[in-house]
PDB file of C-alpha atoms in Angstrom:
ATOM      1  CA  UNK A   1      86.968 124.397  79.501  1.00  0.00           C
ATOM      2  CA  UNK A   2      85.582 124.179  83.057  1.00  0.00           C
ATOM      3  CA  UNK A   3      84.578 120.992  84.672  1.00  0.00           C
ATOM      4  CA  UNK A   4      86.549 117.321  84.963  1.00  0.00           C
ATOM      5  CA  UNK A   5      89.165 116.728  82.599  1.00  0.00           C
ATOM      6  CA  UNK A   6      90.129 113.058  82.076  1.00  0.00           C
ATOM      7  CA  UNK A   7      93.785 112.346  80.869  1.00  0.00           C
ATOM      8  CA  UNK A   8      95.069 109.355  80.138  1.00  0.00           C
ATOM      9  CA  UNK A   9      98.678 107.922  79.081  1.00  0.00           C
ATOM     10  CA  UNK A  10      99.477 104.582  77.776  1.00  0.00           C
ATOM     11  CA  UNK A  11     103.430 103.446  77.391  1.00  0.00           C
ATOM     12  CA  UNK A  12     104.941 101.413  74.820  1.00  0.00           C
ATOM     13  CA  UNK A  13     106.205  98.228  76.463  1.00  0.00           C
ATOM     14  CA  UNK A  14     109.508  98.483  78.049  1.00  0.00           C
ATOM     15  CA  UNK A  15     111.321  95.166  78.875  1.00  0.00           C
ATOM     16  CA  UNK A  16     113.075  93.882  82.425  1.00  0.00           C
ATOM     17  CA  UNK A  17     114.328  90.481  83.652  1.00  0.00           C
ATOM     18  CA  UNK A  18     114.367  89.823  87.323  1.00  0.00           C
ATOM     19  CA  UNK A  19     115.853  87.088  89.366  1.00  0.00           C
ATOM     20  CA  UNK A  20     113.787  84.648  90.747  1.00  0.00           C
ATOM     21  CA  UNK A  21     113.582  85.728  94.337  1.00  0.00           C
ATOM     22  CA  UNK A  22     112.753  89.353  93.287  1.00  0.00           C
ATOM     23  CA  UNK A  23     110.026  88.484  90.611  1.00  0.00           C
ATOM     24  CA  UNK A  24     108.448  86.201  93.012  1.00  0.00           C
ATOM     25  CA  UNK A  25     108.437  88.786  95.578  1.00  0.00           C
ATOM     26  CA  UNK A  26     107.173  91.457  92.858  1.00  0.00           C
ATOM     27  CA  UNK A  27     103.941  88.554  92.321  1.00  0.00           C
ATOM     28  CA  UNK A  28     103.317  88.551  95.949  1.00  0.00           C
ATOM     29  CA  UNK A  29     103.597  92.294  96.745  1.00  0.00           C
ATOM     30  CA  UNK A  30     100.932  92.914  93.600  1.00  0.00           C
ATOM     31  CA  UNK A  31      98.720  90.075  94.324  1.00  0.00           C
ATOM     32  CA  UNK A  32      99.362  87.981  91.312  1.00  0.00           C
ATOM     33  CA  UNK A  33      98.612  84.663  92.704  1.00  0.00           C
ATOM     34  CA  UNK A  34      97.399  82.952  89.262  1.00  0.00           C
ATOM     35  CA  UNK A  35     100.935  83.513  87.811  1.00  0.00           C
ATOM     36  CA  UNK A  36     102.790  82.485  91.257  1.00  0.00           C
ATOM     37  CA  UNK A  37     101.005  79.379  91.010  1.00  0.00           C
ATOM     38  CA  UNK A  38     101.396  78.858  87.452  1.00  0.00           C
ATOM     39  CA  UNK A  39     105.112  79.781  87.565  1.00  0.00           C
ATOM     40  CA  UNK A  40     105.009  76.644  90.561  1.00  0.00           C
ATOM     41  CA  UNK A  41     103.057  74.008  88.260  1.00  0.00           C
ATOM     42  CA  UNK A  42     105.824  74.930  85.168  1.00  0.00           C
ATOM     43  CA  UNK A  43     108.643  74.360  88.173  1.00  0.00           C
ATOM     44  CA  UNK A  44     109.814  77.740  87.028  1.00  0.00           C
ATOM     45  CA  UNK A  45     109.644  79.374  90.662  1.00  0.00           C
ATOM     46  CA  UNK A  46     113.519  79.176  90.678  1.00  0.00           C
ATOM     47  CA  UNK A  47     114.127  80.767  87.148  1.00  0.00           C
ATOM     48  CA  UNK A  48     114.580  84.261  86.313  1.00  0.00           C
ATOM     49  CA  UNK A  49     111.817  86.003  84.503  1.00  0.00           C
ATOM     50  CA  UNK A  50     111.694  88.215  81.341  1.00  0.00           C
ATOM     51  CA  UNK A  51     108.360  90.608  81.196  1.00  0.00           C
ATOM     52  CA  UNK A  52     107.854  93.014  78.985  1.00  0.00           C
ATOM     53  CA  UNK A  53     105.135  96.243  80.804  1.00  0.00           C
ATOM     54  CA  UNK A  54     103.257  99.130  79.795  1.00  0.00           C
ATOM     55  CA  UNK A  55     101.463 101.647  81.740  1.00  0.00           C
ATOM     56  CA  UNK A  56      98.054 102.930  81.464  1.00  0.00           C
ATOM     57  CA  UNK A  57      97.778 105.923  83.796  1.00  0.00           C
ATOM     58  CA  UNK A  58      94.689 107.805  84.169  1.00  0.00           C
ATOM     59  CA  UNK A  59      94.281 111.088  86.222  1.00  0.00           C
ATOM     60  CA  UNK A  60      91.031 113.130  86.853  1.00  0.00           C
ATOM     61  CA  UNK A  61      91.551 116.957  87.193  1.00  0.00           C
ATOM     62  CA  UNK A  62      89.108 119.532  87.927  1.00  0.00           C
ATOM     63  CA  UNK A  63      89.330 122.676  86.102  1.00  0.00           C
ATOM     64  CA  UNK A  64      86.690 125.157  88.056  1.00  0.00           C
ATOM     65  CA  UNK A  65      84.007 123.619  89.429  1.00  0.00           C
ATOM     66  CA  UNK A  66      82.476 120.265  89.101  1.00  0.00           C
ATOM     67  CA  UNK A  67      79.757 120.003  86.542  1.00  0.00           C
ATOM     68  CA  UNK A  68      76.399 118.350  87.096  1.00  0.00           C
ATOM     69  CA  UNK A  69      76.451 114.491  85.324  1.00  0.00           C
ATOM     70  CA  UNK A  70      80.178 115.015  84.537  1.00  0.00           C
ATOM     71  CA  UNK A  71      82.659 111.799  85.333  1.00  0.00           C
ATOM     72  CA  UNK A  72      85.301 109.474  84.617  1.00  0.00           C
ATOM     73  CA  UNK A  73      84.981 107.341  81.412  1.00  0.00           C
ATOM     74  CA  UNK A  74      86.697 104.312  79.659  1.00  0.00           C
ATOM     75  CA  UNK A  75      89.742 105.575  77.145  1.00  0.00           C
ATOM     76  CA  UNK A  76      89.988 102.155  76.018  1.00  0.00           C
ATOM     77  CA  UNK A  77      93.532 101.311  77.876  1.00  0.00           C
ATOM     78  CA  UNK A  78      94.159  97.448  78.049  1.00  0.00           C
ATOM     79  CA  UNK A  79      93.821  97.448  81.867  1.00  0.00           C
ATOM     80  CA  UNK A  80      91.853 100.751  82.730  1.00  0.00           C
ATOM     81  CA  UNK A  81      90.719 101.415  86.189  1.00  0.00           C
ATOM     82  CA  UNK A  82      86.902 103.457  86.012  1.00  0.00           C
ATOM     83  CA  UNK A  83      85.708 105.849  88.858  1.00  0.00           C
ATOM     84  CA  UNK A  84      82.188 105.034  88.602  1.00  0.00           C
ATOM     85  CA  UNK A  85      81.269 107.737  90.925  1.00  0.00           C
ATOM     86  CA  UNK A  86      83.087 111.826  90.289  1.00  0.00           C
ATOM     87  CA  UNK A  87      85.642 111.797  93.027  1.00  0.00           C
ATOM     88  CA  UNK A  88      85.338 115.803  93.294  1.00  0.00           C
ATOM     89  CA  UNK A  89      81.682 115.048  94.092  1.00  0.00           C
ATOM     90  CA  UNK A  90      82.775 112.828  97.427  1.00  0.00           C
ATOM     91  CA  UNK A  91      83.801 114.069 100.426  1.00  0.00           C
ATOM     92  CA  UNK A  92      86.651 112.419 102.816  1.00  0.00           C
ATOM     93  CA  UNK A  93      84.681 109.409 104.456  1.00  0.00           C
ATOM     94  CA  UNK A  94      82.519 108.267 101.695  1.00  0.00           C
ATOM     95  CA  UNK A  95      83.183 105.179  99.040  1.00  0.00           C
ATOM     96  CA  UNK A  96      84.537 105.672  95.673  1.00  0.00           C
ATOM     97  CA  UNK A  97      83.271 102.660  93.366  1.00  0.00           C
ATOM     98  CA  UNK A  98      85.962 101.720  91.187  1.00  0.00           C
ATOM     99  CA  UNK A  99      85.553  99.168  88.040  1.00  0.00           C
ATOM    100  CA  UNK A 100      88.758  97.390  86.494  1.00  0.00           C
ATOM    101  CA  UNK A 101      88.751  95.966  83.048  1.00  0.00           C
ATOM    102  CA  UNK A 102      91.196  93.802  80.889  1.00  0.00           C
ATOM    103  CA  UNK A 103      90.579  94.136  77.072  1.00  0.00           C
ATOM    104  CA  UNK A 104      87.372  96.481  77.816  1.00  0.00           C
ATOM    105  CA  UNK A 105      85.660  92.947  79.783  1.00  0.00           C
ATOM    106  CA  UNK A 106      85.299  93.294  83.838  1.00  0.00           C
ATOM    107  CA  UNK A 107      88.832  91.494  85.332  1.00  0.00           C
ATOM    108  CA  UNK A 108      87.724  89.663  88.230  1.00  0.00           C
ATOM    109  CA  UNK A 109      89.975  88.613  91.448  1.00  0.00           C
ATOM    110  CA  UNK A 110      92.499  91.346  90.677  1.00  0.00           C
ATOM    111  CA  UNK A 111      94.138  93.026  93.521  1.00  0.00           C
ATOM    112  CA  UNK A 112      93.463  96.772  93.595  1.00  0.00           C
ATOM    113  CA  UNK A 113      95.350  99.165  95.981  1.00  0.00           C
ATOM    114  CA  UNK A 114      94.504 102.891  96.935  1.00  0.00           C
ATOM    115  CA  UNK A 115      96.681 105.214  98.740  1.00  0.00           C
ATOM    116  CA  UNK A 116      96.572 108.669  99.880  1.00  0.00           C
ATOM    117  CA  UNK A 117     100.065 110.810  98.933  1.00  0.00           C
ATOM    118  CA  UNK A 118     100.254 112.060 102.523  1.00  0.00           C
ATOM    119  CA  UNK A 119     100.142 108.568 104.288  1.00  0.00           C
ATOM    120  CA  UNK A 120     101.371 106.174 101.364  1.00  0.00           C
ATOM    121  CA  UNK A 121     102.001 103.531 103.668  1.00  0.00           C
ATOM    122  CA  UNK A 122      98.499 103.079 104.889  1.00  0.00           C
ATOM    123  CA  UNK A 123      97.100 101.428 102.033  1.00  0.00           C
ATOM    124  CA  UNK A 124      93.754 100.289 101.395  1.00  0.00           C
ATOM    125  CA  UNK A 125      93.493  97.008  99.084  1.00  0.00           C
ATOM    126  CA  UNK A 126      90.757  94.982  97.681  1.00  0.00           C
ATOM    127  CA  UNK A 127      90.021  92.142  95.205  1.00  0.00           C
ATOM    128  CA  UNK A 128      87.662  92.776  92.663  1.00  0.00           C
ATOM    129  CA  UNK A 129      84.333  91.144  92.187  1.00  0.00           C
ATOM    130  CA  UNK A 130      83.092  88.919  89.253  1.00  0.00           C
ATOM    131  CA  UNK A 131      81.918  92.436  87.806  1.00  0.00           C
ATOM    132  CA  UNK A 132      85.299  94.216  88.421  1.00  0.00           C
ATOM    133  CA  UNK A 133      84.143  96.076  90.907  1.00  0.00           C
ATOM    134  CA  UNK A 134      85.918  97.376  94.247  1.00  0.00           C
ATOM    135  CA  UNK A 135      84.941  99.995  96.715  1.00  0.00           C
ATOM    136  CA  UNK A 136      87.032 102.031  98.821  1.00  0.00           C
ATOM    137  CA  UNK A 137      85.989 104.271 101.890  1.00  0.00           C
ATOM    138  CA  UNK A 138      88.489 107.035 101.100  1.00  0.00           C
ATOM    139  CA  UNK A 139      88.777 108.495 104.929  1.00  0.00           C
ATOM    140  CA  UNK A 140      91.476 111.709 104.306  1.00  0.00           C
ATOM    141  CA  UNK A 141      91.406 114.177 101.422  1.00  0.00           C
ATOM    142  CA  UNK A 142      94.405 114.932  99.317  1.00  0.00           C
ATOM    143  CA  UNK A 143      95.883 113.595  96.235  1.00  0.00           C
ATOM    144  CA  UNK A 144      95.220 109.770  95.667  1.00  0.00           C
ATOM    145  CA  UNK A 145      96.190 106.889  93.764  1.00  0.00           C
ATOM    146  CA  UNK A 146      94.489 103.626  92.784  1.00  0.00           C
ATOM    147  CA  UNK A 147      96.335 100.894  90.918  1.00  0.00           C
ATOM    148  CA  UNK A 148      96.323  97.552  89.747  1.00  0.00           C
ATOM    149  CA  UNK A 149      98.549  95.310  87.643  1.00  0.00           C
ATOM    150  CA  UNK A 150      97.541  92.204  85.693  1.00  0.00           C
ATOM    151  CA  UNK A 151      99.979  90.029  84.196  1.00  0.00           C
ATOM    152  CA  UNK A 152      99.550  87.451  81.117  1.00  0.00           C
ATOM    153  CA  UNK A 153     101.759  84.894  79.507  1.00  0.00           C
ATOM    154  CA  UNK A 154     103.874  86.898  76.973  1.00  0.00           C
ATOM    155  CA  UNK A 155     103.015  86.725  73.293  1.00  0.00           C
ATOM    156  CA  UNK A 156     105.035  85.123  70.995  1.00  0.00           C
ATOM    157  CA  UNK A 157     108.097  86.346  69.647  1.00  0.00           C
ATOM    158  CA  UNK A 158     108.324  89.068  72.203  1.00  0.00           C
ATOM    159  CA  UNK A 159     111.282  87.495  73.606  1.00  0.00           C
ATOM    160  CA  UNK A 160     109.626  87.587  77.225  1.00  0.00           C
ATOM    161  CA  UNK A 161     108.054  85.404  79.472  1.00  0.00           C
ATOM    162  CA  UNK A 162     105.155  87.497  80.633  1.00  0.00           C
ATOM    163  CA  UNK A 163     103.425  90.358  79.587  1.00  0.00           C
ATOM    164  CA  UNK A 164     102.374  93.021  82.388  1.00  0.00           C
ATOM    165  CA  UNK A 165      99.765  96.238  82.778  1.00  0.00           C
ATOM    166  CA  UNK A 166     100.174  98.638  85.160  1.00  0.00           C
ATOM    167  CA  UNK A 167      96.697 100.562  85.514  1.00  0.00           C
ATOM    168  CA  UNK A 168      96.631 104.038  87.889  1.00  0.00           C
ATOM    169  CA  UNK A 169      94.080 106.763  88.327  1.00  0.00           C
ATOM    170  CA  UNK A 170      94.972 109.858  90.253  1.00  0.00           C
ATOM    171  CA  UNK A 171      92.678 112.553  91.555  1.00  0.00           C
ATOM    172  CA  UNK A 172      92.341 115.065  94.458  1.00  0.00           C
ATOM    173  CA  UNK A 173      89.807 114.160  97.276  1.00  0.00           C
ATOM    174  CA  UNK A 174      88.429 117.052  98.760  1.00  0.00           C
ATOM    175  CA  UNK A 175      88.107 117.526 102.771  1.00  0.00           C
ATOM    176  CA  UNK A 176      84.659 119.294 102.448  1.00  0.00           C
ATOM    177  CA  UNK A 177      81.500 118.605 100.241  1.00  0.00           C
ATOM    178  CA  UNK A 178      81.436 120.401  97.589  1.00  0.00           C
TER     179      UNK A 178
END
């Protein structure tokens, strides 16, 4: 069936244990300031951390030509990025609005990062507004990855301190208009 395909993958939780130094660096890199502040309030900054993490990955793939009105859609992931405009209808230099939800509700204040495979060190980053939205001006064509991480205290009985959810959205941005 030609048009935009929305492909999703949700992993089962995986466990990891990190040293205090590695966990604190990870919190900083992923913009998880609230978790770092909570660890500081609990005097846990020097403690190792046990975490369970799940991936919520989505890819938008165009088969044939773009059809009018087709776009990304929510798949019901715990943490989910949704492109609010079809990236295959954009060209380099235009803005892509993206919405981040946690448990199907907008997630405010989360760090969202976009990077192009051709130049991954040149990252675009923004925090979501009160409606869970960010906008990225995608200057270059090619394969893009948009990602976000959200962390909460782990549920009782999970043998972990924290539970994190890793959302990603991949697509290709054309260099010329469709």
